[in-house]
Amino acid sequence: METSMIRDFARRVIDDFGDQTDSYVASRIGVLIRDGDSYGVGLWKAVATEIERIRLPEANVPRSRH
């Protein structure tokens, strides 16, 4: 999935679940881990990372040292 698609999906999750976003994402990842769906886990972890990036002010976004 492209980064822009993940970003768009992350924004939709935030819009749909508001204060419950973290709980929803954690429950989705938990179900996928239980079911052994490593691809799905990877996608949802990417969504979780993008949600954190969206929430952080631009000045606080960690930059790679490489």
PDB file of N, CA and C in Angstrom:
ATOM      1  N   MET A   1       0.852  -1.166   0.000  1.00  0.00           N
ATOM      2  CA  MET A   1       0.000   0.000   0.000  1.00  0.00           C
ATOM      3  C   MET A   1       0.902   1.233   0.000  1.00  0.00           C
ATOM      4  N   GLU A   2       0.582   2.202  -0.809  1.00  0.00           N
ATOM      5  CA  GLU A   2       1.374   3.419  -0.893  1.00  0.00           C
ATOM      6  C   GLU A   2       1.219   4.257   0.368  1.00  0.00           C
ATOM      7  N   THR A   3       2.245   5.063   0.641  1.00  0.00           N
ATOM      8  CA  THR A   3       2.224   5.925   1.816  1.00  0.00           C
ATOM      9  C   THR A   3       1.014   6.848   1.811  1.00  0.00           C
ATOM     10  N   SER A   4       0.672   7.410   0.663  1.00  0.00           N
ATOM     11  CA  SER A   4      -0.476   8.322   0.607  1.00  0.00           C
ATOM     12  C   SER A   4      -1.781   7.592   0.921  1.00  0.00           C
ATOM     13  N   MET A   5      -1.885   6.337   0.513  1.00  0.00           N
ATOM     14  CA  MET A   5      -3.082   5.552   0.822  1.00  0.00           C
ATOM     15  C   MET A   5      -3.157   5.271   2.318  1.00  0.00           C
ATOM     16  N   ILE A   6      -2.015   4.955   2.922  1.00  0.00           N
ATOM     17  CA  ILE A   6      -1.977   4.706   4.363  1.00  0.00           C
ATOM     18  C   ILE A   6      -2.333   5.987   5.110  1.00  0.00           C
ATOM     19  N   ARG A   7      -1.791   7.112   4.660  1.00  0.00           N
ATOM     20  CA  ARG A   7      -2.082   8.403   5.300  1.00  0.00           C
ATOM     21  C   ARG A   7      -3.573   8.723   5.204  1.00  0.00           C
ATOM     22  N   ASP A   8      -4.164   8.532   4.040  1.00  0.00           N
ATOM     23  CA  ASP A   8      -5.597   8.794   3.865  1.00  0.00           C
ATOM     24  C   ASP A   8      -6.433   7.882   4.755  1.00  0.00           C
ATOM     25  N   PHE A   9      -6.059   6.608   4.808  1.00  0.00           N
ATOM     26  CA  PHE A   9      -6.795   5.665   5.652  1.00  0.00           C
ATOM     27  C   PHE A   9      -6.642   6.032   7.126  1.00  0.00           C
ATOM     28  N   ALA A  10      -5.438   6.425   7.540  1.00  0.00           N
ATOM     29  CA  ALA A  10      -5.204   6.827   8.932  1.00  0.00           C
ATOM     30  C   ALA A  10      -6.085   8.020   9.297  1.00  0.00           C
ATOM     31  N   ARG A  11      -6.201   8.973   8.399  1.00  0.00           N
ATOM     32  CA  ARG A  11      -7.064  10.138   8.652  1.00  0.00           C
ATOM     33  C   ARG A  11      -8.532   9.726   8.783  1.00  0.00           C
ATOM     34  N   ARG A  12      -8.957   8.775   7.956  1.00  0.00           N
ATOM     35  CA  ARG A  12     -10.346   8.294   8.056  1.00  0.00           C
ATOM     36  C   ARG A  12     -10.581   7.586   9.383  1.00  0.00           C
ATOM     37  N   VAL A  13      -9.606   6.801   9.831  1.00  0.00           N
ATOM     38  CA  VAL A  13      -9.740   6.109  11.118  1.00  0.00           C
ATOM     39  C   VAL A  13      -9.868   7.137  12.240  1.00  0.00           C
ATOM     40  N   ILE A  14      -9.025   8.167  12.219  1.00  0.00           N
ATOM     41  CA  ILE A  14      -9.100   9.223  13.237  1.00  0.00           C
ATOM     42  C   ILE A  14     -10.467   9.900  13.190  1.00  0.00           C
ATOM     43  N   ASP A  15     -10.942  10.228  12.003  1.00  0.00           N
ATOM     44  CA  ASP A  15     -12.249  10.883  11.860  1.00  0.00           C
ATOM     45  C   ASP A  15     -13.381   9.995  12.363  1.00  0.00           C
ATOM     46  N   ASP A  16     -13.315   8.709  12.051  1.00  0.00           N
ATOM     47  CA  ASP A  16     -14.392   7.785  12.424  1.00  0.00           C
ATOM     48  C   ASP A  16     -14.395   7.432  13.906  1.00  0.00           C
ATOM     49  N   PHE A  17     -13.213   7.302  14.520  1.00  0.00           N
ATOM     50  CA  PHE A  17     -13.146   6.771  15.879  1.00  0.00           C
ATOM     51  C   PHE A  17     -12.740   7.795  16.933  1.00  0.00           C
ATOM     52  N   GLY A  18     -12.282   8.965  16.523  1.00  0.00           N
ATOM     53  CA  GLY A  18     -11.984  10.046  17.467  1.00  0.00           C
ATOM     54  C   GLY A  18     -11.131   9.592  18.636  1.00  0.00           C
ATOM     55  N   ASP A  19     -11.663   9.786  19.855  1.00  0.00           N
ATOM     56  CA  ASP A  19     -10.932   9.434  21.076  1.00  0.00           C
ATOM     57  C   ASP A  19     -10.687   7.934  21.209  1.00  0.00           C
ATOM     58  N   GLN A  20     -11.434   7.135  20.487  1.00  0.00           N
ATOM     59  CA  GLN A  20     -11.296   5.679  20.572  1.00  0.00           C
ATOM     60  C   GLN A  20     -10.334   5.116  19.524  1.00  0.00           C
ATOM     61  N   THR A  21      -9.645   5.980  18.788  1.00  0.00           N
ATOM     62  CA  THR A  21      -8.765   5.545  17.700  1.00  0.00           C
ATOM     63  C   THR A  21      -7.718   4.551  18.173  1.00  0.00           C
ATOM     64  N   ASP A  22      -7.020   4.881  19.268  1.00  0.00           N
ATOM     65  CA  ASP A  22      -5.952   4.000  19.743  1.00  0.00           C
ATOM     66  C   ASP A  22      -6.492   2.625  20.134  1.00  0.00           C
ATOM     67  N   SER A  23      -7.632   2.603  20.819  1.00  0.00           N
ATOM     68  CA  SER A  23      -8.237   1.329  21.215  1.00  0.00           C
ATOM     69  C   SER A  23      -8.645   0.510  19.998  1.00  0.00           C
ATOM     70  N   TYR A  24      -9.211   1.184  19.005  1.00  0.00           N
ATOM     71  CA  TYR A  24      -9.642   0.482  17.797  1.00  0.00           C
ATOM     72  C   TYR A  24      -8.452  -0.129  17.065  1.00  0.00           C
ATOM     73  N   VAL A  25      -7.397   0.659  16.867  1.00  0.00           N
ATOM     74  CA  VAL A  25      -6.220   0.161  16.155  1.00  0.00           C
ATOM     75  C   VAL A  25      -5.590  -0.995  16.925  1.00  0.00           C
ATOM     76  N   ALA A  26      -5.474  -0.856  18.242  1.00  0.00           N
ATOM     77  CA  ALA A  26      -4.892  -1.930  19.053  1.00  0.00           C
ATOM     78  C   ALA A  26      -5.725  -3.205  18.958  1.00  0.00           C
ATOM     79  N   SER A  27      -7.046  -3.071  18.957  1.00  0.00           N
ATOM     80  CA  SER A  27      -7.892  -4.266  18.867  1.00  0.00           C
ATOM     81  C   SER A  27      -7.765  -4.929  17.501  1.00  0.00           C
ATOM     82  N   ARG A  28      -7.671  -4.124  16.443  1.00  0.00           N
ATOM     83  CA  ARG A  28      -7.483  -4.696  15.095  1.00  0.00           C
ATOM     84  C   ARG A  28      -6.167  -5.465  15.019  1.00  0.00           C
ATOM     85  N   ILE A  29      -5.095  -4.871  15.529  1.00  0.00           N
ATOM     86  CA  ILE A  29      -3.794  -5.540  15.510  1.00  0.00           C
ATOM     87  C   ILE A  29      -3.856  -6.818  16.332  1.00  0.00           C
ATOM     88  N   GLY A  30      -4.503  -6.757  17.493  1.00  0.00           N
ATOM     89  CA  GLY A  30      -4.625  -7.942  18.342  1.00  0.00           C
ATOM     90  C   GLY A  30      -5.346  -9.085  17.651  1.00  0.00           C
ATOM     91  N   VAL A  31      -6.430  -8.788  16.965  1.00  0.00           N
ATOM     92  CA  VAL A  31      -7.185  -9.818  16.241  1.00  0.00           C
ATOM     93  C   VAL A  31      -6.328 -10.425  15.137  1.00  0.00           C
ATOM     94  N   LEU A  32      -5.605  -9.578  14.409  1.00  0.00           N
ATOM     95  CA  LEU A  32      -4.767 -10.078  13.318  1.00  0.00           C
ATOM     96  C   LEU A  32      -3.611 -10.929  13.836  1.00  0.00           C
ATOM     97  N   ILE A  33      -3.036 -10.543  14.967  1.00  0.00           N
ATOM     98  CA  ILE A  33      -1.978 -11.360  15.577  1.00  0.00           C
ATOM     99  C   ILE A  33      -2.552 -12.711  15.973  1.00  0.00           C
ATOM    100  N   ARG A  34      -3.715 -12.687  16.612  1.00  0.00           N
ATOM    101  CA  ARG A  34      -4.360 -13.934  17.032  1.00  0.00           C
ATOM    102  C   ARG A  34      -4.624 -14.849  15.846  1.00  0.00           C
ATOM    103  N   ASP A  35      -5.022 -14.249  14.731  1.00  0.00           N
ATOM    104  CA  ASP A  35      -5.338 -15.029  13.535  1.00  0.00           C
ATOM    105  C   ASP A  35      -4.111 -15.390  12.710  1.00  0.00           C
ATOM    106  N   GLY A  36      -2.951 -14.877  13.098  1.00  0.00           N
ATOM    107  CA  GLY A  36      -1.719 -15.198  12.381  1.00  0.00           C
ATOM    108  C   GLY A  36      -1.571 -14.480  11.054  1.00  0.00           C
ATOM    109  N   ASP A  37      -2.210 -13.329  10.912  1.00  0.00           N
ATOM    110  CA  ASP A  37      -2.157 -12.558   9.662  1.00  0.00           C
ATOM    111  C   ASP A  37      -1.040 -11.518   9.748  1.00  0.00           C
ATOM    112  N   SER A  38       0.176 -11.934   9.451  1.00  0.00           N
ATOM    113  CA  SER A  38       1.320 -11.030   9.602  1.00  0.00           C
ATOM    114  C   SER A  38       1.261  -9.862   8.612  1.00  0.00           C
ATOM    115  N   TYR A  39       0.716 -10.085   7.422  1.00  0.00           N
ATOM    116  CA  TYR A  39       0.585  -8.996   6.445  1.00  0.00           C
ATOM    117  C   TYR A  39      -0.361  -7.922   6.983  1.00  0.00           C
ATOM    118  N   GLY A  40      -1.493  -8.348   7.502  1.00  0.00           N
ATOM    119  CA  GLY A  40      -2.459  -7.404   8.074  1.00  0.00           C
ATOM    120  C   GLY A  40      -1.890  -6.657   9.265  1.00  0.00           C
ATOM    121  N   VAL A  41      -1.125  -7.358  10.099  1.00  0.00           N
ATOM    122  CA  VAL A  41      -0.479  -6.715  11.246  1.00  0.00           C
ATOM    123  C   VAL A  41       0.460  -5.617  10.756  1.00  0.00           C
ATOM    124  N   GLY A  42       1.238  -5.915   9.733  1.00  0.00           N
ATOM    125  CA  GLY A  42       2.162  -4.924   9.188  1.00  0.00           C
ATOM    126  C   GLY A  42       1.446  -3.695   8.660  1.00  0.00           C
ATOM    127  N   LEU A  43       0.329  -3.913   7.970  1.00  0.00           N
ATOM    128  CA  LEU A  43      -0.437  -2.773   7.450  1.00  0.00           C
ATOM    129  C   LEU A  43      -0.998  -1.914   8.578  1.00  0.00           C
ATOM    130  N   TRP A  44      -1.565  -2.562   9.603  1.00  0.00           N
ATOM    131  CA  TRP A  44      -2.136  -1.798  10.705  1.00  0.00           C
ATOM    132  C   TRP A  44      -1.062  -1.103  11.525  1.00  0.00           C
ATOM    133  N   LYS A  45       0.123  -1.702  11.627  1.00  0.00           N
ATOM    134  CA  LYS A  45       1.222  -1.009  12.310  1.00  0.00           C
ATOM    135  C   LYS A  45       1.635   0.227  11.520  1.00  0.00           C
ATOM    136  N   ALA A  46       1.621   0.128  10.200  1.00  0.00           N
ATOM    137  CA  ALA A  46       1.921   1.296   9.365  1.00  0.00           C
ATOM    138  C   ALA A  46       0.859   2.379   9.568  1.00  0.00           C
ATOM    139  N   VAL A  47      -0.395   1.973   9.680  1.00  0.00           N
ATOM    140  CA  VAL A  47      -1.478   2.926   9.937  1.00  0.00           C
ATOM    141  C   VAL A  47      -1.276   3.584  11.305  1.00  0.00           C
ATOM    142  N   ALA A  48      -0.923   2.790  12.321  1.00  0.00           N
ATOM    143  CA  ALA A  48      -0.691   3.335  13.663  1.00  0.00           C
ATOM    144  C   ALA A  48       0.451   4.347  13.652  1.00  0.00           C
ATOM    145  N   THR A  49       1.513   4.039  12.930  1.00  0.00           N
ATOM    146  CA  THR A  49       2.643   4.961  12.816  1.00  0.00           C
ATOM    147  C   THR A  49       2.210   6.254  12.138  1.00  0.00           C
ATOM    148  N   GLU A  50       1.417   6.135  11.102  1.00  0.00           N
ATOM    149  CA  GLU A  50       0.947   7.331  10.385  1.00  0.00           C
ATOM    150  C   GLU A  50       0.016   8.162  11.261  1.00  0.00           C
ATOM    151  N   ILE A  51      -0.806   7.513  12.077  1.00  0.00           N
ATOM    152  CA  ILE A  51      -1.676   8.239  13.005  1.00  0.00           C
ATOM    153  C   ILE A  51      -0.824   9.068  13.961  1.00  0.00           C
ATOM    154  N   GLU A  52       0.247   8.486  14.472  1.00  0.00           N
ATOM    155  CA  GLU A  52       1.146   9.227  15.361  1.00  0.00           C
ATOM    156  C   GLU A  52       1.780  10.405  14.637  1.00  0.00           C
ATOM    157  N   ARG A  53       2.173  10.223  13.401  1.00  0.00           N
ATOM    158  CA  ARG A  53       2.762  11.325  12.627  1.00  0.00           C
ATOM    159  C   ARG A  53       1.757  12.446  12.409  1.00  0.00           C
ATOM    160  N   ILE A  54       0.512  12.086  12.156  1.00  0.00           N
ATOM    161  CA  ILE A  54      -0.529  13.096  11.949  1.00  0.00           C
ATOM    162  C   ILE A  54      -0.755  13.889  13.232  1.00  0.00           C
ATOM    163  N   ARG A  55      -0.714  13.222  14.367  1.00  0.00           N
ATOM    164  CA  ARG A  55      -0.979  13.870  15.646  1.00  0.00           C
ATOM    165  C   ARG A  55       0.158  14.770  16.116  1.00  0.00           C
ATOM    166  N   LEU A  56       1.390  14.439  15.773  1.00  0.00           N
ATOM    167  CA  LEU A  56       2.535  15.226  16.232  1.00  0.00           C
ATOM    168  C   LEU A  56       2.645  16.526  15.444  1.00  0.00           C
ATOM    169  N   PRO A  57       2.927  17.617  16.140  1.00  0.00           N
ATOM    170  CA  PRO A  57       3.215  18.852  15.398  1.00  0.00           C
ATOM    171  C   PRO A  57       4.465  18.654  14.542  1.00  0.00           C
ATOM    172  N   GLU A  58       4.532  19.325  13.436  1.00  0.00           N
ATOM    173  CA  GLU A  58       5.630  19.156  12.477  1.00  0.00           C
ATOM    174  C   GLU A  58       6.999  19.301  13.130  1.00  0.00           C
ATOM    175  N   ALA A  59       7.140  20.212  14.082  1.00  0.00           N
ATOM    176  CA  ALA A  59       8.439  20.447  14.719  1.00  0.00           C
ATOM    177  C   ALA A  59       8.905  19.251  15.542  1.00  0.00           C
ATOM    178  N   ASN A  60       7.981  18.418  15.990  1.00  0.00           N
ATOM    179  CA  ASN A  60       8.340  17.294  16.856  1.00  0.00           C
ATOM    180  C   ASN A  60       8.474  15.971  16.128  1.00  0.00           C
ATOM    181  N   VAL A  61       8.344  15.971  14.815  1.00  0.00           N
ATOM    182  CA  VAL A  61       8.459  14.733  14.050  1.00  0.00           C
ATOM    183  C   VAL A  61       9.916  14.297  14.045  1.00  0.00           C
ATOM    184  N   PRO A  62      10.196  13.084  14.535  1.00  0.00           N
ATOM    185  CA  PRO A  62      11.586  12.613  14.550  1.00  0.00           C
ATOM    186  C   PRO A  62      12.143  12.512  13.134  1.00  0.00           C
ATOM    187  N   ARG A  63      13.360  12.911  12.982  1.00  0.00           N
ATOM    188  CA  ARG A  63      14.041  12.839  11.693  1.00  0.00           C
ATOM    189  C   ARG A  63      15.085  11.735  11.738  1.00  0.00           C
ATOM    190  N   SER A  64      15.276  11.085  10.624  1.00  0.00           N
ATOM    191  CA  SER A  64      16.302  10.050  10.517  1.00  0.00           C
ATOM    192  C   SER A  64      17.674  10.692  10.562  1.00  0.00           C
ATOM    193  N   ARG A  65      18.622  10.013  11.193  1.00  0.00           N
ATOM    194  CA  ARG A  65      19.988  10.526  11.261  1.00  0.00           C
ATOM    195  C   ARG A  65      20.822  10.014  10.106  1.00  0.00           C
ATOM    196  N   HIS A  66      20.237   9.236   9.235  1.00  0.00           N
ATOM    197  CA  HIS A  66      21.000   8.634   8.136  1.00  0.00           C
ATOM    198  C   HIS A  66      20.952   9.469   6.895  1.00  0.00           C
TER     199      HIS A  66
END
